[in-house]
Short mmCIF file of N, CA, C and O in Angstrom, two decimals:
data_model
loop_
_atom_site.label_atom_id
_atom_site.label_comp_id
_atom_site.label_asym_id
_atom_site.label_seq_id
_atom_site.Cartn_x
_atom_site.Cartn_y
_atom_site.Cartn_z
N UNK A 144 -13.22 -7.65 16.32
CA UNK A 144 -12.27 -7.05 15.41
C UNK A 144 -12.72 -7.27 13.97
O UNK A 144 -13.25 -8.33 13.64
N UNK A 145 -12.50 -6.29 13.15
CA UNK A 145 -12.79 -6.36 11.72
C UNK A 145 -11.47 -6.32 10.96
O UNK A 145 -10.50 -5.71 11.42
N UNK A 146 -11.45 -6.95 9.80
CA UNK A 146 -10.23 -7.00 8.99
C UNK A 146 -10.41 -6.12 7.76
O UNK A 146 -11.41 -6.23 7.05
N UNK A 147 -9.44 -5.25 7.54
CA UNK A 147 -9.42 -4.42 6.34
C UNK A 147 -8.27 -4.92 5.48
O UNK A 147 -7.14 -5.08 5.95
N UNK A 148 -8.58 -5.18 4.22
CA UNK A 148 -7.58 -5.63 3.26
C UNK A 148 -7.35 -4.52 2.25
O UNK A 148 -8.28 -4.09 1.57
N UNK A 149 -6.12 -4.06 2.18
CA UNK A 149 -5.73 -3.06 1.20
C UNK A 149 -5.04 -3.78 0.04
O UNK A 149 -4.14 -4.59 0.28
N UNK A 150 -5.46 -3.51 -1.18
CA UNK A 150 -4.78 -4.06 -2.35
C UNK A 150 -4.14 -2.89 -3.08
O UNK A 150 -4.83 -1.97 -3.53
N UNK A 151 -2.81 -2.92 -3.16
CA UNK A 151 -2.07 -1.87 -3.84
C UNK A 151 -1.96 -2.23 -5.31
O UNK A 151 -1.38 -3.25 -5.67
N UNK A 152 -2.55 -1.38 -6.15
CA UNK A 152 -2.49 -1.58 -7.60
C UNK A 152 -1.33 -0.76 -8.15
O UNK A 152 -1.26 0.46 -7.92
N UNK A 153 -0.45 -1.43 -8.86
CA UNK A 153 0.73 -0.78 -9.42
C UNK A 153 0.40 -0.20 -10.78
O UNK A 153 -0.54 -0.65 -11.45
N UNK A 154 1.20 0.77 -11.23
CA UNK A 154 0.99 1.30 -12.58
C UNK A 154 1.08 0.17 -13.61
O UNK A 154 1.85 -0.78 -13.43
N UNK A 155 0.29 0.28 -14.67
CA UNK A 155 0.25 -0.78 -15.69
C UNK A 155 1.64 -1.07 -16.24
O UNK A 155 2.40 -0.17 -16.56
N UNK A 156 1.97 -2.35 -16.29
CA UNK A 156 3.25 -2.79 -16.83
C UNK A 156 4.40 -2.74 -15.84
O UNK A 156 5.51 -3.18 -16.15
N UNK A 157 4.17 -2.22 -14.64
CA UNK A 157 5.24 -2.10 -13.64
C UNK A 157 5.16 -3.27 -12.67
O UNK A 157 4.08 -3.63 -12.22
N UNK A 158 6.31 -3.87 -12.40
CA UNK A 158 6.39 -4.91 -11.38
C UNK A 158 7.34 -4.45 -10.29
O UNK A 158 8.33 -3.76 -10.56
N UNK A 159 7.03 -4.84 -9.07
CA UNK A 159 7.91 -4.47 -7.96
C UNK A 159 9.28 -5.11 -8.18
O UNK A 159 9.36 -6.31 -8.47
N UNK A 160 10.34 -4.34 -8.03
CA UNK A 160 11.68 -4.93 -8.12
C UNK A 160 11.91 -5.89 -6.96
O UNK A 160 11.33 -5.72 -5.88
N UNK A 161 12.74 -6.90 -7.19
CA UNK A 161 13.00 -7.88 -6.13
C UNK A 161 13.76 -7.25 -4.97
O UNK A 161 13.55 -7.61 -3.83
N UNK A 162 14.65 -6.33 -5.29
CA UNK A 162 15.43 -5.66 -4.24
C UNK A 162 14.72 -4.38 -3.86
O UNK A 162 14.45 -3.53 -4.71
N UNK A 163 14.38 -4.24 -2.63
CA UNK A 163 13.71 -3.04 -2.17
C UNK A 163 13.03 -3.30 -0.85
O UNK A 163 12.87 -4.44 -0.42
N UNK A 164 12.61 -2.23 -0.23
CA UNK A 164 11.99 -2.29 1.09
C UNK A 164 10.62 -1.64 0.98
O UNK A 164 10.51 -0.49 0.55
N UNK A 165 9.55 -2.37 1.34
CA UNK A 165 8.21 -1.82 1.27
C UNK A 165 7.72 -1.41 2.65
O UNK A 165 8.09 -2.01 3.66
N UNK A 166 6.88 -0.39 2.67
CA UNK A 166 6.27 0.08 3.90
C UNK A 166 4.82 0.46 3.63
O UNK A 166 4.53 1.07 2.61
N UNK A 167 3.95 0.10 4.55
CA UNK A 167 2.55 0.52 4.51
C UNK A 167 2.22 1.05 5.90
O UNK A 167 2.56 0.44 6.90
N UNK A 168 1.56 2.21 5.93
CA UNK A 168 1.17 2.81 7.19
C UNK A 168 -0.28 3.27 7.07
O UNK A 168 -0.68 3.82 6.05
N UNK A 169 -1.05 3.04 8.14
CA UNK A 169 -2.45 3.48 8.18
C UNK A 169 -2.61 4.38 9.39
O UNK A 169 -2.19 4.03 10.50
N UNK A 170 -3.22 5.55 9.16
CA UNK A 170 -3.43 6.52 10.24
C UNK A 170 -4.90 6.90 10.32
O UNK A 170 -5.61 6.87 9.32
N UNK A 171 -5.32 7.28 11.53
CA UNK A 171 -6.70 7.75 11.69
C UNK A 171 -6.78 9.23 11.32
O UNK A 171 -5.77 9.84 10.93
N UNK A 172 -7.95 9.82 11.43
CA UNK A 172 -8.17 11.20 11.01
C UNK A 172 -7.32 12.20 11.79
O UNK A 172 -6.99 13.27 11.27
N UNK A 173 -6.92 11.85 13.01
CA UNK A 173 -6.09 12.76 13.79
C UNK A 173 -4.60 12.54 13.54
O UNK A 173 -3.76 13.20 14.15
N UNK A 174 -4.26 11.61 12.64
CA UNK A 174 -2.87 11.38 12.28
C UNK A 174 -2.16 10.33 13.11
O UNK A 174 -0.97 10.09 12.94
N UNK A 175 -2.88 9.67 14.00
CA UNK A 175 -2.27 8.64 14.84
C UNK A 175 -2.16 7.34 14.04
O UNK A 175 -3.14 6.89 13.44
N UNK A 176 -0.98 6.77 14.03
CA UNK A 176 -0.75 5.52 13.31
C UNK A 176 -1.48 4.39 14.01
O UNK A 176 -1.31 4.16 15.19
N UNK A 177 -2.31 3.67 13.25
CA UNK A 177 -3.06 2.56 13.82
C UNK A 177 -2.55 1.21 13.32
O UNK A 177 -2.87 0.18 13.88
N UNK A 178 -1.74 1.23 12.25
CA UNK A 178 -1.16 0.00 11.73
C UNK A 178 0.03 0.36 10.85
O UNK A 178 0.02 1.40 10.19
N UNK A 179 1.03 -0.52 10.87
CA UNK A 179 2.20 -0.33 10.00
C UNK A 179 2.74 -1.69 9.63
O UNK A 179 2.66 -2.64 10.42
N UNK A 180 3.27 -1.79 8.42
CA UNK A 180 3.79 -3.08 7.97
C UNK A 180 4.96 -3.50 8.83
O UNK A 180 5.77 -2.70 9.25
N UNK A 181 4.98 -4.79 9.08
CA UNK A 181 6.06 -5.36 9.87
C UNK A 181 6.82 -6.41 9.10
O UNK A 181 7.70 -7.05 9.64
N UNK A 182 6.46 -6.62 7.83
CA UNK A 182 7.17 -7.58 7.01
C UNK A 182 6.85 -9.02 7.32
O UNK A 182 7.67 -9.90 7.13
N UNK A 183 5.63 -9.29 7.80
CA UNK A 183 5.26 -10.66 8.14
C UNK A 183 4.06 -11.11 7.33
O UNK A 183 3.18 -10.31 7.00
N UNK A 184 3.99 -12.39 7.01
CA UNK A 184 2.82 -13.00 6.38
C UNK A 184 2.35 -12.31 5.14
O UNK A 184 3.13 -11.98 4.26
N UNK A 185 1.04 -12.07 5.07
CA UNK A 185 0.46 -11.49 3.87
C UNK A 185 0.80 -10.01 3.71
O UNK A 185 0.47 -9.41 2.71
N UNK A 186 1.46 -9.44 4.69
CA UNK A 186 1.79 -8.02 4.61
C UNK A 186 3.14 -7.77 3.95
O UNK A 186 3.69 -6.70 4.05
N UNK A 187 3.66 -8.78 3.26
CA UNK A 187 4.91 -8.64 2.53
C UNK A 187 4.57 -8.45 1.07
O UNK A 187 3.75 -9.17 0.51
N UNK A 188 5.20 -7.49 0.42
CA UNK A 188 4.96 -7.26 -1.01
C UNK A 188 5.46 -8.47 -1.79
O UNK A 188 6.46 -9.08 -1.43
N UNK A 189 4.78 -8.83 -2.87
CA UNK A 189 5.16 -10.01 -3.64
C UNK A 189 6.44 -9.78 -4.44
O UNK A 189 6.74 -8.67 -4.84
N UNK A 190 7.18 -10.86 -4.67
CA UNK A 190 8.32 -10.80 -5.58
C UNK A 190 7.97 -11.48 -6.90
O UNK A 190 8.66 -11.32 -7.87
N UNK A 191 6.86 -12.22 -6.92
CA UNK A 191 6.37 -12.82 -8.16
C UNK A 191 5.64 -11.75 -8.95
O UNK A 191 5.30 -10.70 -8.41
N UNK A 192 5.38 -11.99 -10.24
CA UNK A 192 4.62 -10.99 -11.01
C UNK A 192 3.31 -10.66 -10.32
O UNK A 192 2.64 -11.52 -9.76
N UNK A 193 2.96 -9.38 -10.33
CA UNK A 193 1.79 -8.90 -9.60
C UNK A 193 0.51 -9.60 -10.07
O UNK A 193 -0.39 -9.84 -9.28
N UNK A 194 0.43 -9.96 -11.35
CA UNK A 194 -0.77 -10.64 -11.83
C UNK A 194 -0.99 -11.95 -11.09
O UNK A 194 -2.11 -12.39 -10.89
N UNK A 195 0.10 -12.58 -10.66
CA UNK A 195 0.00 -13.86 -9.96
C UNK A 195 -0.25 -13.66 -8.47
O UNK A 195 -0.85 -14.51 -7.82
N UNK A 196 0.22 -12.56 -7.92
CA UNK A 196 0.09 -12.35 -6.48
C UNK A 196 0.08 -10.85 -6.19
O UNK A 196 1.11 -10.20 -6.24
N UNK A 197 -1.09 -10.29 -5.92
CA UNK A 197 -1.16 -8.83 -5.69
C UNK A 197 -0.49 -8.42 -4.38
O UNK A 197 -0.33 -9.23 -3.48
N UNK A 198 -0.10 -7.16 -4.32
CA UNK A 198 0.48 -6.61 -3.10
C UNK A 198 -0.68 -6.23 -2.20
O UNK A 198 -1.43 -5.30 -2.48
N UNK A 199 -0.86 -7.01 -1.14
CA UNK A 199 -1.94 -6.75 -0.20
C UNK A 199 -1.39 -6.53 1.20
O UNK A 199 -0.36 -7.08 1.56
N UNK A 200 -2.12 -5.74 1.95
CA UNK A 200 -1.79 -5.48 3.34
C UNK A 200 -3.08 -5.60 4.14
O UNK A 200 -4.09 -5.00 3.79
N UNK A 201 -3.04 -6.41 5.18
CA UNK A 201 -4.23 -6.62 6.01
C UNK A 201 -3.95 -6.12 7.43
O UNK A 201 -2.86 -6.32 7.95
N UNK A 202 -4.98 -5.53 8.01
CA UNK A 202 -4.86 -5.12 9.41
C UNK A 202 -6.23 -5.20 10.06
O UNK A 202 -7.25 -5.26 9.38
N UNK A 203 -6.23 -5.22 11.37
CA UNK A 203 -7.48 -5.30 12.12
C UNK A 203 -7.85 -3.93 12.66
O UNK A 203 -6.98 -3.11 12.97
N UNK A 204 -9.16 -3.75 12.77
CA UNK A 204 -9.68 -2.51 13.33
C UNK A 204 -10.72 -2.88 14.39
O UNK A 204 -11.51 -3.81 14.20
N UNK A 205 -10.66 -2.19 15.49
CA UNK A 205 -11.58 -2.45 16.60
C UNK A 205 -12.85 -1.63 16.41
O UNK A 205 -12.80 -0.40 16.45
N UNK A 206 -13.99 -2.28 16.19
CA UNK A 206 -15.22 -1.53 15.96
C UNK A 206 -15.66 -0.69 17.16
O UNK A 206 -16.49 0.20 17.01
N UNK A 207 -15.10 -0.96 18.33
CA UNK A 207 -15.44 -0.14 19.50
C UNK A 207 -14.59 1.13 19.55
O UNK A 207 -14.95 2.08 20.23
N UNK A 208 -13.47 1.13 18.82
CA UNK A 208 -12.60 2.30 18.83
C UNK A 208 -12.84 3.21 17.63
O UNK A 208 -12.41 4.36 17.63
N UNK A 209 -13.52 2.69 16.59
CA UNK A 209 -13.79 3.47 15.38
C UNK A 209 -15.27 3.39 15.04
O UNK A 209 -15.91 2.38 15.30
N UNK A 210 -15.77 4.44 14.43
CA UNK A 210 -17.17 4.48 14.04
C UNK A 210 -17.30 4.32 12.53
O UNK A 210 -16.38 4.68 11.77
N UNK A 211 -18.44 3.79 12.11
CA UNK A 211 -18.73 3.72 10.69
C UNK A 211 -18.63 5.13 10.13
O UNK A 211 -19.13 6.08 10.72
N UNK A 212 -17.92 5.27 9.02
CA UNK A 212 -17.75 6.59 8.41
C UNK A 212 -16.44 7.27 8.76
O UNK A 212 -16.13 8.32 8.19
N UNK A 213 -15.69 6.71 9.71
CA UNK A 213 -14.38 7.29 10.04
C UNK A 213 -13.46 7.18 8.83
O UNK A 213 -13.46 6.18 8.11
N UNK A 214 -12.67 8.24 8.60
CA UNK A 214 -11.72 8.23 7.50
C UNK A 214 -10.37 7.75 7.99
O UNK A 214 -9.90 8.14 9.07
N UNK A 215 -9.76 6.89 7.18
CA UNK A 215 -8.42 6.38 7.46
C UNK A 215 -7.53 6.75 6.28
O UNK A 215 -7.98 6.79 5.13
N UNK A 216 -6.27 7.01 6.57
CA UNK A 216 -5.31 7.43 5.56
C UNK A 216 -4.25 6.35 5.39
O UNK A 216 -3.71 5.83 6.37
N UNK A 217 -3.95 6.02 4.14
CA UNK A 217 -2.99 4.96 3.82
C UNK A 217 -1.80 5.55 3.08
O UNK A 217 -1.97 6.34 2.14
N UNK A 218 -0.62 5.15 3.50
CA UNK A 218 0.61 5.48 2.79
C UNK A 218 1.30 4.17 2.45
O UNK A 218 1.58 3.37 3.34
N UNK A 219 1.54 3.93 1.16
CA UNK A 219 2.23 2.71 0.72
C UNK A 219 3.43 3.14 -0.11
O UNK A 219 3.31 3.98 -1.01
N UNK A 220 4.58 2.57 0.20
CA UNK A 220 5.80 3.00 -0.47
C UNK A 220 6.79 1.85 -0.59
O UNK A 220 6.81 0.95 0.24
N UNK A 221 7.59 1.90 -1.63
CA UNK A 221 8.72 0.99 -1.77
C UNK A 221 9.97 1.85 -1.94
O UNK A 221 9.94 2.85 -2.66
N UNK A 222 11.02 1.46 -1.25
CA UNK A 222 12.29 2.16 -1.35
C UNK A 222 13.30 1.24 -2.01
O UNK A 222 13.44 0.09 -1.61
N UNK A 223 13.97 1.74 -3.02
CA UNK A 223 15.00 0.99 -3.71
C UNK A 223 16.24 1.86 -3.76
O UNK A 223 16.20 2.98 -4.28
N UNK A 224 17.31 1.36 -3.17
CA UNK A 224 18.57 2.10 -3.08
C UNK A 224 18.34 3.49 -2.46
O UNK A 224 18.87 4.49 -2.91
N UNK A 225 17.48 3.52 -1.43
CA UNK A 225 17.24 4.76 -0.70
C UNK A 225 16.29 5.74 -1.36
O UNK A 225 16.04 6.80 -0.82
N UNK A 226 15.75 5.39 -2.53
CA UNK A 226 14.84 6.29 -3.22
C UNK A 226 13.42 5.73 -3.22
O UNK A 226 13.22 4.53 -3.37
N UNK A 227 12.45 6.63 -3.11
CA UNK A 227 11.05 6.23 -3.16
C UNK A 227 10.67 5.88 -4.59
O UNK A 227 11.00 6.59 -5.53
N UNK A 228 9.99 4.75 -4.76
CA UNK A 228 9.56 4.30 -6.07
C UNK A 228 8.23 4.95 -6.47
O UNK A 228 8.02 5.28 -7.63
N UNK A 229 7.34 5.15 -5.51
CA UNK A 229 6.01 5.69 -5.80
C UNK A 229 5.88 7.11 -5.31
O UNK A 229 6.60 7.54 -4.41
N UNK A 230 4.94 7.86 -5.90
CA UNK A 230 4.64 9.20 -5.41
C UNK A 230 4.28 9.10 -3.93
O UNK A 230 3.56 8.19 -3.53
N UNK A 231 4.78 10.03 -3.16
CA UNK A 231 4.56 10.00 -1.71
C UNK A 231 3.27 10.73 -1.37
O UNK A 231 3.27 11.87 -0.93
N UNK A 232 2.14 10.06 -1.64
CA UNK A 232 0.84 10.67 -1.37
C UNK A 232 0.00 9.71 -0.54
O UNK A 232 -0.06 8.52 -0.81
N UNK A 233 -0.64 10.26 0.47
CA UNK A 233 -1.56 9.47 1.27
C UNK A 233 -2.88 9.35 0.50
O UNK A 233 -3.28 10.27 -0.21
N UNK A 234 -3.54 8.22 0.66
CA UNK A 234 -4.86 8.02 0.08
C UNK A 234 -5.81 7.69 1.21
O UNK A 234 -5.46 6.93 2.11
N UNK A 235 -6.97 8.29 1.20
CA UNK A 235 -7.93 8.07 2.28
C UNK A 235 -9.10 7.21 1.81
O UNK A 235 -9.41 7.16 0.62
N UNK A 236 -9.69 6.54 2.78
CA UNK A 236 -10.92 5.80 2.53
C UNK A 236 -11.78 5.89 3.78
O UNK A 236 -11.30 6.20 4.86
N UNK A 237 -13.05 5.62 3.59
CA UNK A 237 -14.01 5.68 4.68
C UNK A 237 -14.34 4.25 5.11
O UNK A 237 -14.71 3.42 4.28
N UNK A 238 -14.19 4.00 6.42
CA UNK A 238 -14.49 2.66 6.93
C UNK A 238 -15.99 2.45 6.93
O UNK A 238 -16.76 3.27 7.44
N UNK A 239 -16.43 1.31 6.37
CA UNK A 239 -17.87 1.04 6.26
C UNK A 239 -18.42 0.21 7.42
O UNK A 239 -19.58 -0.16 7.42
N UNK A 240 -17.58 -0.09 8.41
CA UNK A 240 -18.04 -0.81 9.59
C UNK A 240 -17.96 -2.33 9.48
O UNK A 240 -18.32 -3.03 10.42
N UNK A 241 -17.50 -2.83 8.34
CA UNK A 241 -17.43 -4.28 8.11
C UNK A 241 -15.99 -4.70 7.82
O UNK A 241 -15.09 -3.87 7.79
N UNK A 242 -15.80 -6.01 7.60
CA UNK A 242 -14.55 -6.46 6.99
C UNK A 242 -14.57 -5.82 5.61
O UNK A 242 -15.53 -5.99 4.85
N UNK A 243 -13.55 -5.07 5.29
CA UNK A 243 -13.62 -4.23 4.10
C UNK A 243 -12.43 -4.46 3.19
O UNK A 243 -11.31 -4.71 3.66
N UNK A 244 -12.65 -4.35 1.89
CA UNK A 244 -11.58 -4.41 0.90
C UNK A 244 -11.45 -3.03 0.28
O UNK A 244 -12.44 -2.42 -0.12
N UNK A 245 -10.21 -2.53 0.22
CA UNK A 245 -9.96 -1.19 -0.31
C UNK A 245 -8.88 -1.28 -1.38
O UNK A 245 -7.83 -1.89 -1.17
N UNK A 246 -9.15 -0.68 -2.53
CA UNK A 246 -8.17 -0.62 -3.61
C UNK A 246 -7.39 0.68 -3.50
O UNK A 246 -7.98 1.77 -3.37
N UNK A 247 -6.06 0.56 -3.54
CA UNK A 247 -5.17 1.72 -3.50
C UNK A 247 -4.39 1.72 -4.81
O UNK A 247 -3.71 0.75 -5.14
N UNK A 248 -4.48 2.81 -5.55
CA UNK A 248 -3.80 2.92 -6.84
C UNK A 248 -2.55 3.77 -6.66
O UNK A 248 -2.63 4.92 -6.21
N UNK A 249 -1.40 3.18 -6.99
CA UNK A 249 -0.12 3.86 -6.82
C UNK A 249 0.38 4.41 -8.15
O UNK A 249 0.12 3.85 -9.21
N UNK A 250 1.11 5.50 -8.07
CA UNK A 250 1.74 6.12 -9.24
C UNK A 250 3.24 6.19 -9.01
O UNK A 250 3.69 6.40 -7.88
N UNK A 251 4.00 6.03 -10.08
CA UNK A 251 5.44 6.09 -9.97
C UNK A 251 5.90 7.51 -9.69
O UNK A 251 5.35 8.47 -10.22
N UNK A 252 6.93 7.61 -8.84
CA UNK A 252 7.56 8.90 -8.60
C UNK A 252 8.32 9.30 -9.87
O UNK A 252 8.72 8.43 -10.64
N UNK A 253 8.54 10.58 -10.11
CA UNK A 253 9.20 11.01 -11.35
C UNK A 253 10.53 10.31 -11.61
O UNK A 253 10.79 9.87 -12.73
N UNK A 254 11.38 10.14 -10.60
CA UNK A 254 12.67 9.48 -10.81
C UNK A 254 12.47 8.02 -11.21
O UNK A 254 13.16 7.51 -12.09
N UNK A 255 11.51 7.34 -10.60
CA UNK A 255 11.24 5.94 -10.93
C UNK A 255 10.68 5.82 -12.33
O UNK A 255 10.99 4.89 -13.05
N UNK A 256 9.86 6.78 -12.73
CA UNK A 256 9.27 6.76 -14.06
C UNK A 256 10.36 6.89 -15.12
O UNK A 256 10.38 6.15 -16.10
N UNK A 257 11.31 7.79 -14.91
CA UNK A 257 12.42 7.96 -15.85
C UNK A 257 13.23 6.67 -15.94
O UNK A 257 13.56 6.20 -17.02
N UNK A 258 13.54 6.07 -14.79
CA UNK A 258 14.33 4.83 -14.78
C UNK A 258 13.58 3.71 -15.49
O UNK A 258 14.16 2.92 -16.23
N UNK A 259 12.25 3.61 -15.29
CA UNK A 259 11.46 2.57 -15.93
C UNK A 259 11.45 2.75 -17.44
O UNK A 259 11.62 1.80 -18.19
N UNK A 260 11.29 3.99 -17.89
CA UNK A 260 11.29 4.25 -19.32
C UNK A 260 12.65 3.97 -19.94
O UNK A 260 12.75 3.43 -21.03
N UNK A 261 13.72 4.31 -19.23
CA UNK A 261 15.07 4.04 -19.73
C UNK A 261 15.32 2.54 -19.83
O UNK A 261 15.88 2.06 -20.80
N UNK A 262 14.88 1.77 -18.83
CA UNK A 262 15.08 0.32 -18.83
C UNK A 262 14.29 -0.31 -19.98
O UNK A 262 14.79 -1.20 -20.67
N UNK A 263 13.08 0.18 -20.23
CA UNK A 263 12.27 -0.37 -21.31
C UNK A 263 12.90 -0.05 -22.66
O UNK A 263 12.91 -0.88 -23.57
N UNK A 264 13.46 1.14 -22.80
CA UNK A 264 14.08 1.55 -24.07
C UNK A 264 15.34 0.74 -24.36
O UNK A 264 15.64 0.44 -25.50
N UNK A 265 16.08 0.38 -23.29
CA UNK A 265 17.31 -0.37 -23.49
C UNK A 265 17.06 -1.87 -23.55
O UNK A 265 17.97 -2.64 -23.81
N UNK A 266 15.82 -2.28 -23.25
CA UNK A 266 15.46 -3.71 -23.35
C UNK A 266 15.86 -4.52 -22.15
O UNK A 266 15.85 -5.73 -22.19
N UNK A 267 16.20 -3.90 -21.03
CA UNK A 267 16.57 -4.68 -19.84
C UNK A 267 15.41 -4.90 -18.94
O UNK A 267 14.36 -4.43 -19.08
#
């Protein structure tokens, strides 16, 4: 088994709210889910400032079931009060056949962006 570590990079200046539900899903090229967050261990989003503890998700991949060069699709999302915080876009990467580290860059959804700007303007 090989371990893939996904590091979710948040938009600059944005920290994950303490209240919310995070989900990470990884699918193969045919759309079959091969891993999903279960809220255990290192697969839990941090509540401390991201600079101190990045949001990482780790999963195993069987080298006998996947070939070097296979594309995998990642969906990472946080829900706060039933609304998605990040743009709902899958990001793909190519498995290199080793224990691999992958950077995933997230963007705020339009509603979250408005709320963040309003909170910054009001000083909260």
